[in-house]
Every structure is written in C-alpha cells, then in structure tokens.
Short mmCIF file of C-alpha atoms in Angstrom, two decimals:
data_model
loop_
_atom_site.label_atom_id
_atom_site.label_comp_id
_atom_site.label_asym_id
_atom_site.label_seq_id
_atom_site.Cartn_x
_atom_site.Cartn_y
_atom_site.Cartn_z
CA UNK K 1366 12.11 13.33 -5.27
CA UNK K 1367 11.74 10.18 -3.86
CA UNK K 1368 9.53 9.59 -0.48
CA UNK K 1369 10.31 6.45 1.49
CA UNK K 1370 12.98 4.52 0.27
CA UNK K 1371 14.31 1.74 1.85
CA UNK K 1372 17.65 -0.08 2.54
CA UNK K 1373 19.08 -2.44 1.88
CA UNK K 1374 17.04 -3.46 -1.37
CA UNK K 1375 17.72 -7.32 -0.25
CA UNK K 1376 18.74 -8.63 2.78
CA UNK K 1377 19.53 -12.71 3.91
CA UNK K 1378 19.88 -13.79 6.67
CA UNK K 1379 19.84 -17.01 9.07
CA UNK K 1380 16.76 -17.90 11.35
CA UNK K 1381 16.76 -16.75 14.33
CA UNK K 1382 18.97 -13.50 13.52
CA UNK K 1383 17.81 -10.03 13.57
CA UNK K 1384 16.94 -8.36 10.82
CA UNK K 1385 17.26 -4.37 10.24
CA UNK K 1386 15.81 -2.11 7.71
CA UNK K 1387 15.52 1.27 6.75
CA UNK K 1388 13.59 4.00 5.03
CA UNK K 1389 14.45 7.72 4.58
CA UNK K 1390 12.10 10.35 3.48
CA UNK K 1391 12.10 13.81 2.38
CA UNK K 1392 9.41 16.06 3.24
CA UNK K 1393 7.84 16.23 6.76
CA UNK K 1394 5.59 13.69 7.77
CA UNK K 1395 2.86 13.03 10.77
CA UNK K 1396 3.57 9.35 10.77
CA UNK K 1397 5.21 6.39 9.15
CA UNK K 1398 3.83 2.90 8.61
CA UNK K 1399 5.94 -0.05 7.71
CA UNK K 1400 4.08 -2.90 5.35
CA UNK K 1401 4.86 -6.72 4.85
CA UNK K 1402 4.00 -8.15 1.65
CA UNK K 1403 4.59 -11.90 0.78
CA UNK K 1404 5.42 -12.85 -2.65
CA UNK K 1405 2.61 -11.61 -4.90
CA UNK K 1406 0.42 -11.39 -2.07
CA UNK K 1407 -1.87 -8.14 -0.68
CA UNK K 1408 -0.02 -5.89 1.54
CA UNK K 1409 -0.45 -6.57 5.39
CA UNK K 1410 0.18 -3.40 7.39
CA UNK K 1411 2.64 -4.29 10.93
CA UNK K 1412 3.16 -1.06 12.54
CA UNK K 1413 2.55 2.79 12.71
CA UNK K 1414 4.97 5.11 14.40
CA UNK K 1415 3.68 8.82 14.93
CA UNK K 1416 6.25 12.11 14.31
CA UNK K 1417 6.02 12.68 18.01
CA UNK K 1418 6.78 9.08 18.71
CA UNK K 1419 10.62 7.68 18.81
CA UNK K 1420 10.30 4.31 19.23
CA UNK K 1421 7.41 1.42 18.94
CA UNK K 1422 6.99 -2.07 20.07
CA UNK K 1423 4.81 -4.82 18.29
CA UNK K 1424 5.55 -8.42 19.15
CA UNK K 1425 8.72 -9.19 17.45
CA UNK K 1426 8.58 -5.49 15.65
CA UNK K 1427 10.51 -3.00 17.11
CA UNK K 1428 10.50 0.24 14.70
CA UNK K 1429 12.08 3.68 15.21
CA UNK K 1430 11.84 7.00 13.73
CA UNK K 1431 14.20 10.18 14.12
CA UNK K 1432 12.64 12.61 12.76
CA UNK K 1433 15.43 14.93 12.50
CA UNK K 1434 17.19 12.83 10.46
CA UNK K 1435 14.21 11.99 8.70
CA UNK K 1436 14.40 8.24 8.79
CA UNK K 1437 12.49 5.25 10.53
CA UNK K 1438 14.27 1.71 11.18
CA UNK K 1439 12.05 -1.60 10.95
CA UNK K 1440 13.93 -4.10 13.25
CA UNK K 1441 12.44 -8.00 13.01
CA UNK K 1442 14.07 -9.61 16.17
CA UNK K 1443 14.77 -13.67 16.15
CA UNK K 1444 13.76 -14.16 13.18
CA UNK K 1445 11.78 -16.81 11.50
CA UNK K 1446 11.86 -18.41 7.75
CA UNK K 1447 7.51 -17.05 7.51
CA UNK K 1448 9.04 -13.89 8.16
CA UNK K 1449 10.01 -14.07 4.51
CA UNK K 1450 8.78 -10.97 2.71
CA UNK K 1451 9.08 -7.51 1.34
CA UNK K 1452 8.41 -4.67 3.73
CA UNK K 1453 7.96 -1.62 2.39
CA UNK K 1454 7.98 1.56 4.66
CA UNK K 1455 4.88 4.18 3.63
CA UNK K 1456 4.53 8.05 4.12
CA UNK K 1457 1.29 10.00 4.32
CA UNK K 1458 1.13 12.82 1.71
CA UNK K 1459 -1.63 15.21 2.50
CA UNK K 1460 -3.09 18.37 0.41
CA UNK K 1461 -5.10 19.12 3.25
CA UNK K 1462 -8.83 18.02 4.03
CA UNK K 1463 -9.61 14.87 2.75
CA UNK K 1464 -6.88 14.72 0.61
CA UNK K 1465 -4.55 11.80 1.71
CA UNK K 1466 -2.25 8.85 0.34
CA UNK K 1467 0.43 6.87 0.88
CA UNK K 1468 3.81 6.91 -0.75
CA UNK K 1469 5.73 3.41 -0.65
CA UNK K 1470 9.28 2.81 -0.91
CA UNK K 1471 10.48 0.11 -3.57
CA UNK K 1472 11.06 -1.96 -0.40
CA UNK K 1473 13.41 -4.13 0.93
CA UNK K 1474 13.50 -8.12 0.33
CA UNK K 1475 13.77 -10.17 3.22
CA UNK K 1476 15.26 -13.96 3.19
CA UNK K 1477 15.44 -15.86 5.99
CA UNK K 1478 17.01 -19.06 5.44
CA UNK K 1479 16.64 -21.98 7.56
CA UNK M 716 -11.21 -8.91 12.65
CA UNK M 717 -12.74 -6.63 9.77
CA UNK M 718 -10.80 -7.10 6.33
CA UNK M 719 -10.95 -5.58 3.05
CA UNK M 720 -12.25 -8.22 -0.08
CA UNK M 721 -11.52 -7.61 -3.53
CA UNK M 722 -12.79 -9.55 -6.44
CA UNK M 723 -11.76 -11.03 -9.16
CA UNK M 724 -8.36 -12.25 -7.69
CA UNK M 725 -6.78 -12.68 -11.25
CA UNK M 726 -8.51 -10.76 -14.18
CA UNK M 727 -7.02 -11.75 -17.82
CA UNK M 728 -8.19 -9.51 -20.52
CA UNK M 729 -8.18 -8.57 -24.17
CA UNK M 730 -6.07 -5.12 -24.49
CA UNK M 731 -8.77 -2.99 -25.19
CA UNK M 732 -11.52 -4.92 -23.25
CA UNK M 733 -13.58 -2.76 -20.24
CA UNK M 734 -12.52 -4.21 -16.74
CA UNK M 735 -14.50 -3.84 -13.38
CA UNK M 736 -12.22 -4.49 -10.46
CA UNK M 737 -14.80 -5.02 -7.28
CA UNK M 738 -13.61 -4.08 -3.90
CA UNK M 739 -15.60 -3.95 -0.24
CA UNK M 740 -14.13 -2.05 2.32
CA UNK M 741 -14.83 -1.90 5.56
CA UNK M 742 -17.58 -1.30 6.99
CA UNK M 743 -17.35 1.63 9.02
CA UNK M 744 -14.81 3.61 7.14
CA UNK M 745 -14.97 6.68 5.01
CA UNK M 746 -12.17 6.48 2.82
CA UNK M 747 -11.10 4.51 -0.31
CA UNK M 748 -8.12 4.03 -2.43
CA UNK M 749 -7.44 2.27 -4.80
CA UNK M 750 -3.59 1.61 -5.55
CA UNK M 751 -1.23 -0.42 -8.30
CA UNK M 752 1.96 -2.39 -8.32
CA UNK M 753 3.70 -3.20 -11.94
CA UNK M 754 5.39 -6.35 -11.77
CA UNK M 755 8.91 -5.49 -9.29
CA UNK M 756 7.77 -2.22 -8.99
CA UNK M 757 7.03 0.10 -6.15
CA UNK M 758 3.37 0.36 -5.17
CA UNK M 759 1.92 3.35 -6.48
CA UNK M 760 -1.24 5.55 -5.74
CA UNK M 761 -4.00 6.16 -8.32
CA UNK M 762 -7.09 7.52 -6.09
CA UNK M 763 -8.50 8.28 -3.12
CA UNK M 764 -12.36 8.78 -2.55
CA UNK M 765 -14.11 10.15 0.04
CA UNK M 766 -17.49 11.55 0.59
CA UNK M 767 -18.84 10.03 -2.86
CA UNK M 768 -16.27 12.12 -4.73
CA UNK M 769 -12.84 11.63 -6.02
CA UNK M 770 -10.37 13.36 -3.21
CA UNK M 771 -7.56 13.22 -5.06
CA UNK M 772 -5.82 11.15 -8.40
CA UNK M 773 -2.60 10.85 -9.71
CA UNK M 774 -1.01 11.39 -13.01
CA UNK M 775 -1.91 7.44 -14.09
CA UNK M 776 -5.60 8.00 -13.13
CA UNK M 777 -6.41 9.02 -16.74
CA UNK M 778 -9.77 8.93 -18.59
CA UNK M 779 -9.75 5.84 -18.98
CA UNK M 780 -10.10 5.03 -15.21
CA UNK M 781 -13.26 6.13 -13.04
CA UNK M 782 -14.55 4.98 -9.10
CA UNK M 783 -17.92 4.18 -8.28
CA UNK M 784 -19.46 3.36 -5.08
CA UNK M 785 -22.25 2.39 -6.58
CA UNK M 786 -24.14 1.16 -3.37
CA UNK M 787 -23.03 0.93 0.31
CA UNK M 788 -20.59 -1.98 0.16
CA UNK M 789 -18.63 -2.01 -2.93
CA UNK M 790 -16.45 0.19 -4.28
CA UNK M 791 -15.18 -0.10 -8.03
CA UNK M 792 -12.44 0.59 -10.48
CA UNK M 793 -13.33 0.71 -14.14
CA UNK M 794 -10.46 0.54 -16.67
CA UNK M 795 -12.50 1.39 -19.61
CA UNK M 796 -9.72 0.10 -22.50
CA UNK M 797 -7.22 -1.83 -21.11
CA UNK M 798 -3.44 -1.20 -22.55
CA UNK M 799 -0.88 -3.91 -22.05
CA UNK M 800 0.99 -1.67 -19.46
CA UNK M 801 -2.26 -1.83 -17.28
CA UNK M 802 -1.15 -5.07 -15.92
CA UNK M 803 -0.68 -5.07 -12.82
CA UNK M 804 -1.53 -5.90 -8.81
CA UNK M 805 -4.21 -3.50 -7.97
CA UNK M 806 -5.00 -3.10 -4.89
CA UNK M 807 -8.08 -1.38 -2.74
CA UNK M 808 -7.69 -0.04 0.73
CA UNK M 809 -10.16 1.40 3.47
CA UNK M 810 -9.57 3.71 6.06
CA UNK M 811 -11.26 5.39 8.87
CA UNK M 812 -10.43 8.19 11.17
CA UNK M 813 -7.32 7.38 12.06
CA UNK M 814 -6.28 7.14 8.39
CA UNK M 815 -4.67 3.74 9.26
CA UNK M 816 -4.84 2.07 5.56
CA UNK M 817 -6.45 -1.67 5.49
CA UNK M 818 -5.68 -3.23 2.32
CA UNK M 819 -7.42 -6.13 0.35
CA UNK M 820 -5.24 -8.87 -1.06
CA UNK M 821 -5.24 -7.26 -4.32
CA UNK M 822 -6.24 -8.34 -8.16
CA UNK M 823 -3.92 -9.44 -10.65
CA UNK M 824 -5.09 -7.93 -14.01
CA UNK M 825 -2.81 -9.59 -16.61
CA UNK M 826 -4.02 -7.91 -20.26
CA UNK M 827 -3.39 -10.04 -23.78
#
C-alpha cells in the first residue's frame, strides 16, 4: 500500500493565490512532515504536525491533519513565484527502538506564475 | 543554523566502478539515513544507522551497498559496482531526538 500520497500531482496557479495540497496515508502515524524541494535540489523540511495536533502555523504555512480521516492539508497562503516547488508530505514508519524512516509521497508540483 | 553537507554534488561513473558518497551530519545527532530519488520518482529509503550499526535497510540496500561512519563527522555510502539503474539523487539526513529529519542537498550519481 501506498503511505503519503499527495494531491493534486500538479497544481498552477497565479501569484499571490493560495495554494492547497494534500496527502492521505494508511497506517497510523505519530506525526506528519511536509517537505519542499526545488527542481533537482536537496529536500528542505517546512513543517511538522503531531497526531495529537489539528492544525499548525509557520509563516505563510498553514498545515492540518485529521487524523480520523487520515489525511494532512499543506496550505501556502499569498503565494509567491520562489514558492515554486515540489512538496512532498512524509510519514514516520517505526519497527520500534531505533528503527525509524520516512515514507514520501510522489508529491505534488507547484507553479506559481507571475 | 546547523546543516547537513554532502560531497561530491554530481558523481559520474563507469557502471561497475566503486562509489563513495561522503555525508556530515550534524553534529549533535544520533541518527543517519541515507535516502534515493530516481529521476521523477518518489524519494525512497535505503538505511538508517544508529548507534554504529545499521537500524534498519530496505529491499534496494543490497550487497552491494554498505554505511560507514568511519570517524566522528562523516558518514558514508559505498556502492561497491555501480549498475546503470543506480543513478540517482541520493540524499543523507541527520536526526536527533526529536527524529525531525535534516537533509543535505543531495548527490547526483549519474553512471555510464
């Protein structure tokens, strides 16, 4: 099964609108982070939302996560053509101990146009 | 603010050729990963490392990969013969207690 897949795959949109993206998951999870990654560039990590947390602020970052539904939104508010960029959303899989990675989604593509 | 470094940025090889991939963490934390990203693909786990041990691999991390930590800084993946499907963005991250991944801007391994 898939963990962390995010919609839409590709998303354009005008500067200064807000942009919304999402990421289900499957199995149960103790937090969610949500990655930016610029064209062929390293991955820059924006936010972490905990399973006992609904809602998070950063900046121009607003993120959400219902864990019932298990899904997590990644909302970029007025945005801005840098803002250009995959974001990928990323769930902890644990087997216990030490034993810890992430799972990525395949990400959606963000274009903001000028 | 700390960062993770990796070095070489691009790597081209011969298929077949042994390739180092350097990475330095930060400082302070306890846990290392190393990850990969095909070309338009998802990124993908290969390894974690913890305690100067593997913690866990996945099904890619085959014998012909292997982590060292071979002194306080750095922290290495070894591709002993690269294959063409190798290529690929690999990235190393760090974390500490919090398990909050830092990742390094990655190496492009391109193999001939």
């Amino acid at each position: 099964s898939q963990q962390g897949e995010e919609d839409p795959q590709a998303l354009s949109i005008q500067e200064g609108e807000n942009a919304t993206m999402n990421c289900s998951y499957k199995t149960s999870i103790n937090n969610l982070q949500w990655y930016r990654q610029n064209s062929g560039r390293g991955l820059v990590h924006l936010i972490l939302i905990r399973s006992n947390e609904r809602e998070k602020h950063s900046g121009r970052l607003r993120v959400t996560l219902d864990t019932s539904k298990k899904s997590s939104s990644l909302l970029i508010t007025a945005s801005r053509a840098a803002d250009t960029a995959s974001y990928f959303c990323a769930t902890p899989q644990t087997g216990g101990g030490s034993n810890y990675k992430l799972t990525f989604g395949k990400g959606t593509l963000l274009t903001v146009n000028p | 603010e700390p960062e993770v470094t990796q070095t070489p940025s691009h790597q081209v090889t011969q298929m077949g050729q042994e390739v180092i991939l350097r990475c330095v963490p930060i400082s302070n934390h306890l846990y290392f990963y190393w990850y990969r990203q095909i070309l338009g693909q998802k990124v993908e786990f290969l390894v974690s490392f913890y305690n100067n041990e593997i913690s866990e691999k996945s099904e890619i991390f085959d014998d012909q990969f292997s982590v060292e930590r071979p002194d306080g800084s750095n922290f290495t993946l070894k591709i002993r013969s690269t294959k063409l499907e190798d290529s690929a963005m690999y990235f190393c991250a760090s974390s500490g207690d919090t398990r909050k991944e830092f990742f390094g801007p990655g190496t492009r391994l391109t193999v001939l």
